Amino acid sequence: MVPINRIYYTKPSITELEVSYATDAAQNGWGDQCYAYINQFEELFKQHLGVQYAIATSSCTGALHIGLAALGVGAGDEVIMADTNWIATAAPIVQLGAKPVFVDILPDSWCIDPAFAEAAITPRTKAIIAVHLYGNLCEMEQLLAIGEKYGIPVIEDAAEAIGSVYHGKRAGSMGKFGTFSFHGTKTVTTGEGGLFVTNDPALYEHVLTLSNHGRARGQTKQFWPYMVGFKYKMSNIQAAIGCAQMERIEELTRRKREIFSYYRDCLDHLPGVSINLEPEGIVNGAWMPTVVFATETGITREQLQAAFKAENIDARVFFHPLSSLTMFEEITSNRIAFDIPRRAINLPSYHDLTKAEQDRVIGVIKKLIFC
Ligand SMILES: *Cc1c(COP(=O)(O)O)cnc(C)c1O
């Protein structure tokens, strides 16, 4: 018999605070108040991250699109990124007429392998995108050194890394610019939404202008864009929800880490099982607890999916290599990116998940290992 109550893999945490701010924005956030929550949300995020500039956007994809456009990425250019990722990071590169160059990942953090990133650099390389996968952190010191050596900007897609800290620096605050997502599945949500952050004042002004249809800040001439831009702004109502979430950021990330720790304590010592990495000096924001099974266990993605489905648990597959999608050219030499998804699964980790529910998830894995 299938257990009745379904365990979802993510679900936002919405309290009275979010509801009251959203209600206030809907009732009063118009006219000269129409940007009030947006400005406040950007302010709260800047404080949290320790960066100078932030621009709220309609999505992380949009934030990446305008950031890459501002760096001048265009036809014939190349942008290096890990083969293991959600397509959102690759799509803006393609939309700009450039080519995403997919390289292999590290076997333990599942993030871009700096050695392969460096080897992929050509005269056409315009940027390297470091995606902090599932809350795990990229090797930022090495990547930034490579960027410095070749004069190539390193960008951080920190959509999955709110709450992750790399030797005292928050994910998203270290690169030329960083981007975040507030999609309903992410640790902090506004329904849909994103954010662009940077410490570079010129880049900030450029992206701000691009994000508002080419109209510069403080411009007095009406309806007069200076360039063809984009329209990727966040609404004030979404920002109101975001403000409440940012007031609760410590609670939201602490709970994510609590859920992760419990999984880790119960699973990491099992034979052939490994979970997200958290090396010395790193705090993992634990967006997505993910278990990888050693090849020797013989446990496959298909087996995992079937076992979780039978228990009415919504576990998700590890990202397919982007190069395996039909619109790209397959790069099977990205050995690790092709291998790991065959024997891995994402575990449910939403804020209100109970210990009993986590035990149900753990039970599925134990059964597969020991039976
Ligand atoms: C969720 C996600 C995105 C996309 O975010 P949207 O807000 O949906 O555009 C981009 N990159 C990564 C790594 C993500 O996980």
Short mmCIF file of C-alpha atoms and ligand atoms in Angstrom, two decimals:
data_model
loop_
_atom_site.label_atom_id
_atom_site.label_comp_id
_atom_site.label_asym_id
_atom_site.label_seq_id
_atom_site.Cartn_x
_atom_site.Cartn_y
_atom_site.Cartn_z
CA MET A 1 0.00 0.00 0.00
CA VAL A 2 1.27 3.47 -0.91
CA PRO A 3 1.63 5.76 2.15
CA ILE A 4 -1.04 8.43 1.92
CA ASN A 5 0.74 11.65 2.69
CA ARG A 6 3.07 12.63 -0.08
CA ILE A 7 6.48 14.06 0.78
CA TYR A 8 7.28 16.89 -1.61
CA TYR A 9 10.87 17.66 -2.47
CA THR A 10 10.56 21.42 -1.95
CA LYS A 11 7.90 23.76 -0.66
CA PRO A 12 8.28 27.40 0.43
CA SER A 13 7.91 28.53 4.04
CA ILE A 14 5.26 31.26 4.04
CA THR A 15 4.22 32.78 7.38
CA GLU A 16 1.93 35.60 8.50
CA LEU A 17 4.83 37.99 7.89
CA GLU A 18 5.02 37.26 4.15
CA VAL A 19 1.23 37.46 3.88
CA SER A 20 1.07 40.80 5.72
CA TYR A 21 3.83 42.39 3.61
CA ALA A 22 2.28 41.14 0.36
CA THR A 23 -1.12 42.44 1.46
CA ASP A 24 0.38 45.82 2.30
CA ALA A 25 2.11 45.96 -1.10
CA ALA A 26 -1.16 45.09 -2.85
CA GLN A 27 -3.08 47.71 -0.87
CA ASN A 28 -0.57 50.54 -0.60
CA GLY A 29 2.42 49.82 -2.83
CA TRP A 30 1.46 52.07 -5.70
CA GLY A 31 2.20 55.59 -6.87
CA ASP A 32 5.24 56.95 -5.04
CA GLN A 33 5.43 53.71 -3.01
CA CYS A 34 5.67 51.47 -6.07
CA TYR A 35 9.38 50.70 -5.54
CA ALA A 36 9.44 50.73 -1.72
CA TYR A 37 9.59 46.95 -1.16
CA ILE A 38 11.93 46.49 -4.13
CA ASN A 39 14.41 48.99 -2.68
CA GLN A 40 14.08 47.41 0.77
CA PHE A 41 14.57 43.90 -0.60
CA GLU A 42 17.74 44.92 -2.44
CA GLU A 43 18.98 46.62 0.73
CA LEU A 44 18.35 43.55 2.91
CA PHE A 45 20.08 41.30 0.41
CA LYS A 46 23.11 43.58 0.11
CA GLN A 47 23.48 43.56 3.89
CA HIS A 48 23.13 39.79 4.04
CA LEU A 49 25.70 39.21 1.31
CA GLY A 50 28.11 42.03 2.09
CA VAL A 51 28.08 43.46 -1.45
CA GLN A 52 27.72 47.03 -2.67
CA TYR A 53 25.10 46.76 -5.40
CA ALA A 54 22.01 44.66 -6.01
CA ILE A 55 19.29 44.72 -8.66
CA ALA A 56 16.12 42.69 -8.15
CA THR A 57 15.01 40.94 -11.34
CA SER A 58 12.15 38.77 -12.55
CA SER A 59 14.36 35.64 -12.47
CA CYS A 60 17.90 34.39 -12.07
CA THR A 61 17.91 33.61 -15.78
CA GLY A 62 17.12 37.28 -16.48
CA ALA A 63 19.84 38.45 -14.08
CA LEU A 64 22.37 36.25 -15.91
CA HIS A 65 21.13 37.50 -19.28
CA ILE A 66 21.58 41.20 -18.49
CA GLY A 67 24.87 40.60 -16.65
CA LEU A 68 26.35 38.68 -19.57
CA ALA A 69 25.04 41.26 -22.04
CA ALA A 70 26.69 44.02 -19.99
CA LEU A 71 30.00 42.14 -20.17
CA GLY A 72 29.66 42.26 -23.94
CA VAL A 73 29.06 38.54 -24.51
CA GLY A 74 27.81 38.16 -28.06
CA ALA A 75 27.97 36.28 -31.33
CA GLY A 76 30.96 33.97 -31.66
CA ASP A 77 31.98 34.26 -27.99
CA GLU A 78 32.42 31.35 -25.62
CA VAL A 79 31.43 31.03 -21.97
CA ILE A 80 32.82 28.17 -19.92
CA MET A 81 30.59 26.37 -17.41
CA ALA A 82 30.11 22.93 -15.89
CA ASP A 83 28.26 20.32 -17.93
CA THR A 84 26.27 19.47 -14.79
CA ASN A 85 23.65 22.15 -14.28
CA TRP A 86 20.14 23.35 -14.87
CA ILE A 87 19.69 24.83 -18.36
CA ALA A 88 18.94 28.30 -16.93
CA THR A 89 22.65 29.15 -16.84
CA ALA A 90 23.25 28.08 -20.44
CA ALA A 91 20.15 29.58 -22.06
CA PRO A 92 21.14 33.28 -21.78
CA ILE A 93 24.53 32.46 -23.32
CA VAL A 94 22.78 30.90 -26.30
CA GLN A 95 20.25 33.76 -26.49
CA LEU A 96 23.16 36.21 -26.80
CA GLY A 97 24.52 34.25 -29.76
CA ALA A 98 27.47 32.86 -27.80
CA LYS A 99 28.42 29.25 -27.13
CA PRO A 100 28.33 27.55 -23.73
CA VAL A 101 31.46 25.41 -23.40
CA PHE A 102 30.62 22.52 -21.09
CA VAL A 103 33.44 21.06 -19.01
CA ASP A 104 33.56 18.22 -16.51
CA ILE A 105 32.90 18.47 -12.77
CA LEU A 106 34.84 17.45 -9.68
CA PRO A 107 33.84 14.02 -8.32
CA ASP A 108 33.19 15.20 -4.75
CA SER A 109 31.61 18.68 -4.97
CA TRP A 110 29.95 18.10 -8.39
CA CYS A 111 31.01 21.65 -9.31
CA ILE A 112 33.17 22.80 -12.24
CA ASP A 113 36.69 21.30 -12.32
CA PRO A 114 39.07 24.32 -12.44
CA ALA A 115 41.70 22.37 -14.42
CA PHE A 116 39.20 21.60 -17.19
CA ALA A 117 37.93 25.18 -17.09
CA GLU A 118 41.45 26.48 -17.65
CA ALA A 119 42.11 23.95 -20.43
CA ALA A 120 38.95 25.11 -22.25
CA ILE A 121 40.06 28.76 -22.49
CA THR A 122 40.46 30.09 -26.04
CA PRO A 123 40.83 33.62 -27.46
CA ARG A 124 37.01 33.67 -27.72
CA THR A 125 36.38 32.97 -24.03
CA LYS A 126 34.41 35.84 -22.51
CA ALA A 127 33.62 34.46 -19.05
CA ILE A 128 33.69 31.46 -16.73
CA ILE A 129 30.50 30.76 -14.78
CA ALA A 130 30.92 29.11 -11.41
CA VAL A 131 27.65 27.42 -10.45
CA HIS A 132 27.49 26.39 -6.80
CA LEU A 133 25.60 23.17 -7.30
CA TYR A 134 23.03 22.09 -4.68
CA GLY A 135 24.62 24.46 -2.13
CA ASN A 136 28.10 22.95 -2.58
CA LEU A 137 30.76 25.55 -3.34
CA CYS A 138 33.02 25.83 -6.37
CA GLU A 139 36.78 26.03 -5.92
CA MET A 140 36.61 29.83 -5.97
CA GLU A 141 40.23 30.52 -5.09
CA GLN A 142 41.46 28.48 -8.07
CA LEU A 143 38.80 29.81 -10.43
CA LEU A 144 39.46 33.45 -9.50
CA ALA A 145 43.19 32.87 -9.96
CA ILE A 146 42.55 31.45 -13.45
CA GLY A 147 40.32 34.41 -14.26
CA GLU A 148 43.03 36.80 -13.09
CA LYS A 149 45.73 34.99 -15.07
CA TYR A 150 43.83 35.17 -18.37
CA GLY A 151 41.90 38.41 -17.77
CA ILE A 152 38.56 36.58 -17.90
CA PRO A 153 35.72 37.47 -15.52
CA VAL A 154 34.44 34.74 -13.21
CA ILE A 155 30.70 34.92 -12.60
CA GLU A 156 28.88 33.16 -9.78
CA ASP A 157 25.48 31.60 -10.34
CA ALA A 158 24.53 31.31 -6.67
CA ALA A 159 20.87 30.39 -7.28
CA GLU A 160 21.35 27.22 -5.23
CA ALA A 161 23.76 28.65 -2.69
CA ILE A 162 21.95 31.11 -0.43
CA GLY A 163 23.46 30.44 3.00
CA SER A 164 26.66 28.93 1.59
CA VAL A 165 29.90 30.51 2.78
CA TYR A 166 33.39 30.08 1.30
CA HIS A 167 36.12 30.90 3.85
CA GLY A 168 34.12 33.77 5.32
CA LYS A 169 32.73 35.02 2.01
CA ARG A 170 29.16 34.39 1.00
CA ALA A 171 28.42 32.60 -2.26
CA GLY A 172 27.64 35.16 -4.95
CA SER A 173 29.82 37.90 -3.43
CA MET A 174 33.18 36.83 -4.87
CA GLY A 175 32.89 36.99 -8.66
CA LYS A 176 32.62 39.84 -11.17
CA PHE A 177 28.92 39.51 -10.50
CA GLY A 178 26.63 37.02 -8.81
CA THR A 179 23.06 35.93 -9.46
CA PHE A 180 20.32 34.44 -7.29
CA SER A 181 16.93 32.82 -7.86
CA PHE A 182 13.77 33.17 -5.78
CA HIS A 183 11.79 30.56 -7.67
CA GLY A 184 9.34 28.67 -5.47
CA THR A 185 11.76 25.77 -5.08
CA LYS A 186 14.63 27.86 -3.72
CA THR A 187 15.54 28.53 -0.07
CA VAL A 188 14.30 32.14 -0.28
CA THR A 189 11.31 32.63 -2.54
CA THR A 190 9.22 35.38 -4.09
CA GLY A 191 7.29 32.96 -6.32
CA GLU A 192 9.38 33.90 -9.30
CA GLY A 193 12.28 36.30 -8.98
CA GLY A 194 16.00 36.84 -9.12
CA LEU A 195 18.80 39.16 -8.17
CA PHE A 196 21.97 40.55 -9.70
CA VAL A 197 24.79 41.58 -7.35
CA THR A 198 28.20 43.14 -7.91
CA ASN A 199 30.85 45.31 -6.28
CA ASP A 200 31.71 46.98 -9.59
CA PRO A 201 30.05 50.44 -9.82
CA ALA A 202 30.35 50.76 -13.62
CA LEU A 203 28.94 47.28 -14.22
CA TYR A 204 26.11 48.06 -11.80
CA GLU A 205 25.10 51.24 -13.67
CA HIS A 206 25.27 49.43 -17.00
CA VAL A 207 23.14 46.49 -15.82
CA LEU A 208 20.67 48.83 -14.11
CA THR A 209 20.19 50.71 -17.38
CA LEU A 210 19.88 47.46 -19.36
CA SER A 211 17.35 46.10 -16.87
CA ASN A 212 15.08 49.10 -17.39
CA HIS A 213 14.82 49.21 -21.18
CA GLY A 214 17.96 51.22 -21.62
CA ARG A 215 16.90 54.10 -19.40
CA ALA A 216 19.66 55.32 -17.11
CA ARG A 217 19.08 56.12 -13.46
CA GLY A 218 18.20 59.73 -12.76
CA GLN A 219 17.38 60.38 -16.38
CA THR A 220 15.08 63.39 -16.83
CA LYS A 221 14.18 63.16 -20.53
CA GLN A 222 10.97 61.12 -20.62
CA PHE A 223 10.51 57.94 -22.67
CA TRP A 224 14.07 58.20 -23.96
CA PRO A 225 16.07 54.93 -23.81
CA TYR A 226 19.78 55.21 -24.55
CA MET A 227 20.14 51.64 -25.71
CA VAL A 228 18.06 48.58 -26.47
CA GLY A 229 17.74 46.85 -23.13
CA PHE A 230 15.67 44.26 -21.34
CA LYS A 231 12.63 44.27 -19.11
CA TYR A 232 13.48 41.91 -16.29
CA LYS A 233 12.23 43.75 -13.22
CA MET A 234 10.78 42.28 -10.06
CA SER A 235 7.36 43.54 -8.98
CA ASN A 236 6.84 45.34 -5.67
CA ILE A 237 4.44 42.62 -4.47
CA GLN A 238 7.01 39.91 -5.07
CA ALA A 239 9.64 42.04 -3.33
CA ALA A 240 7.32 42.39 -0.33
CA ILE A 241 7.31 38.59 0.07
CA GLY A 242 11.09 38.70 -0.41
CA CYS A 243 11.50 41.26 2.40
CA ALA A 244 9.70 38.97 4.82
CA GLN A 245 11.84 36.03 3.67
CA MET A 246 15.03 38.07 4.16
CA GLU A 247 13.94 39.02 7.69
CA ARG A 248 13.75 35.26 8.26
CA ILE A 249 16.94 34.38 6.36
CA GLU A 250 18.78 33.02 9.42
CA GLU A 251 15.84 30.80 10.32
CA LEU A 252 15.37 29.64 6.71
CA THR A 253 19.01 28.68 6.18
CA ARG A 254 19.41 27.21 9.68
CA ARG A 255 16.49 24.87 9.04
CA LYS A 256 17.92 23.80 5.67
CA ARG A 257 21.19 22.94 7.40
CA GLU A 258 19.37 21.09 10.17
CA ILE A 259 17.58 18.89 7.65
CA PHE A 260 20.85 18.29 5.81
CA SER A 261 22.71 17.42 9.03
CA TYR A 262 20.13 14.83 9.98
CA TYR A 263 20.37 13.16 6.57
CA ARG A 264 24.16 13.30 6.77
CA ASP A 265 24.27 11.77 10.24
CA CYS A 266 21.97 8.95 9.18
CA LEU A 267 23.33 8.25 5.69
CA ASP A 268 26.93 9.30 5.26
CA HIS A 269 28.40 6.33 7.13
CA LEU A 270 26.41 3.76 5.14
CA PRO A 271 28.54 1.66 2.79
CA GLY A 272 28.79 3.23 -0.68
CA VAL A 273 26.75 6.32 0.15
CA SER A 274 28.00 9.90 -0.10
CA ILE A 275 26.18 13.17 0.46
CA ASN A 276 26.93 16.87 -0.24
CA LEU A 277 30.41 17.93 0.72
CA GLU A 278 31.22 20.40 3.47
CA PRO A 279 34.98 20.66 3.71
CA GLU A 280 36.99 22.69 6.25
CA GLY A 281 36.29 26.43 5.96
CA ILE A 282 33.05 25.93 4.05
CA VAL A 283 29.44 26.30 5.14
CA ASN A 284 27.04 24.47 2.84
CA GLY A 285 23.70 26.29 2.54
CA ALA A 286 22.20 22.83 1.98
CA TRP A 287 19.68 23.82 -0.64
CA MET A 288 19.41 20.29 -1.97
CA PRO A 289 20.61 17.23 -0.04
CA THR A 290 21.80 14.79 -2.68
CA VAL A 291 23.05 11.26 -2.28
CA VAL A 292 25.39 9.54 -4.68
CA PHE A 293 25.78 5.75 -4.55
CA ALA A 294 29.12 4.13 -5.27
CA THR A 295 29.24 2.16 -8.52
CA GLU A 296 29.87 -1.04 -6.50
CA THR A 297 26.45 -0.76 -4.85
CA GLY A 298 24.84 -1.33 -8.25
CA ILE A 299 22.06 1.10 -7.27
CA THR A 300 20.76 3.05 -10.25
CA ARG A 301 18.75 6.22 -10.78
CA GLU A 302 15.87 4.16 -12.15
CA GLN A 303 15.84 1.93 -9.07
CA LEU A 304 15.92 4.99 -6.82
CA GLN A 305 13.08 6.68 -8.67
CA ALA A 306 10.94 3.54 -8.46
CA ALA A 307 11.66 3.02 -4.76
CA PHE A 308 10.78 6.60 -3.82
CA LYS A 309 7.70 6.61 -6.01
CA ALA A 310 6.45 3.48 -4.27
CA GLU A 311 6.72 5.31 -0.94
CA ASN A 312 4.94 8.44 -2.29
CA ILE A 313 8.10 10.52 -1.94
CA ASP A 314 8.97 13.17 -4.51
CA ALA A 315 12.72 12.65 -4.97
CA ARG A 316 14.34 14.18 -8.06
CA VAL A 317 17.05 12.99 -10.40
CA PHE A 318 20.50 14.57 -10.42
CA PHE A 319 20.91 17.03 -13.32
CA HIS A 320 21.53 15.37 -16.68
CA PRO A 321 24.66 16.68 -18.38
CA LEU A 322 23.57 19.69 -20.47
CA SER A 323 25.64 18.38 -23.36
CA SER A 324 23.41 15.28 -23.44
CA LEU A 325 20.36 17.40 -24.31
CA THR A 326 19.30 17.26 -27.94
CA MET A 327 20.08 20.92 -28.71
CA PHE A 328 23.71 20.61 -27.72
CA GLU A 329 26.60 18.49 -28.88
CA GLU A 330 27.24 15.53 -26.60
CA ILE A 331 30.59 15.59 -24.78
CA THR A 332 30.95 12.09 -23.38
CA SER A 333 34.54 12.85 -22.34
CA ASN A 334 32.90 14.76 -19.45
CA ARG A 335 33.11 11.43 -17.69
CA ILE A 336 32.02 12.44 -14.21
CA ALA A 337 29.13 14.62 -15.40
CA PHE A 338 27.82 11.62 -17.36
CA ASP A 339 28.47 9.04 -14.66
CA ILE A 340 27.13 10.55 -11.41
CA PRO A 341 23.50 11.19 -12.50
CA ARG A 342 23.13 7.46 -13.20
CA ARG A 343 23.55 6.67 -9.50
CA ALA A 344 22.28 9.69 -7.56
CA ILE A 345 19.08 11.28 -6.25
CA ASN A 346 17.95 14.59 -4.65
CA LEU A 347 16.17 14.23 -1.31
CA PRO A 348 13.19 16.28 -0.02
CA SER A 349 14.31 19.17 2.20
CA TYR A 350 11.59 21.77 2.63
CA HIS A 351 11.35 23.93 5.76
CA ASP A 352 8.42 22.10 7.41
CA LEU A 353 9.62 18.58 6.70
CA THR A 354 9.29 16.55 9.91
CA LYS A 355 11.80 14.15 11.39
CA ALA A 356 9.32 11.31 10.84
CA GLU A 357 9.16 12.22 7.16
CA GLN A 358 12.93 12.36 6.94
CA ASP A 359 13.01 8.91 8.54
CA ARG A 360 10.69 7.66 5.80
CA VAL A 361 13.13 9.00 3.19
CA ILE A 362 16.10 7.46 4.99
CA GLY A 363 14.22 4.17 5.26
CA VAL A 364 13.95 3.92 1.47
CA ILE A 365 17.70 4.28 1.09
CA LYS A 366 18.51 1.83 3.86
CA LYS A 367 16.20 -0.73 2.29
CA LEU A 368 17.99 -0.38 -1.05
CA ILE A 369 21.41 -0.70 0.55
CA PHE A 370 20.71 -3.60 2.91
CA CYS A 371 18.11 -5.68 1.06
C1 LIG B 1 17.01 27.73 -10.24
C2 LIG B 1 18.27 28.01 -10.97
C3 LIG B 1 18.36 28.99 -11.96
C4 LIG B 1 17.15 29.66 -12.54
O1 LIG B 1 16.50 30.48 -11.74
P1 LIG B 1 15.19 31.20 -12.30
O2 LIG B 1 14.89 32.20 -11.23
O3 LIG B 1 14.15 30.13 -12.44
O4 LIG B 1 15.55 31.83 -13.59
C5 LIG B 1 19.59 29.30 -12.49
N1 LIG B 1 20.69 28.64 -12.12
C6 LIG B 1 20.65 27.67 -11.21
C7 LIG B 1 21.91 27.00 -10.82
C8 LIG B 1 19.42 27.30 -10.62
O5 LIG B 1 19.38 26.31 -9.73
#
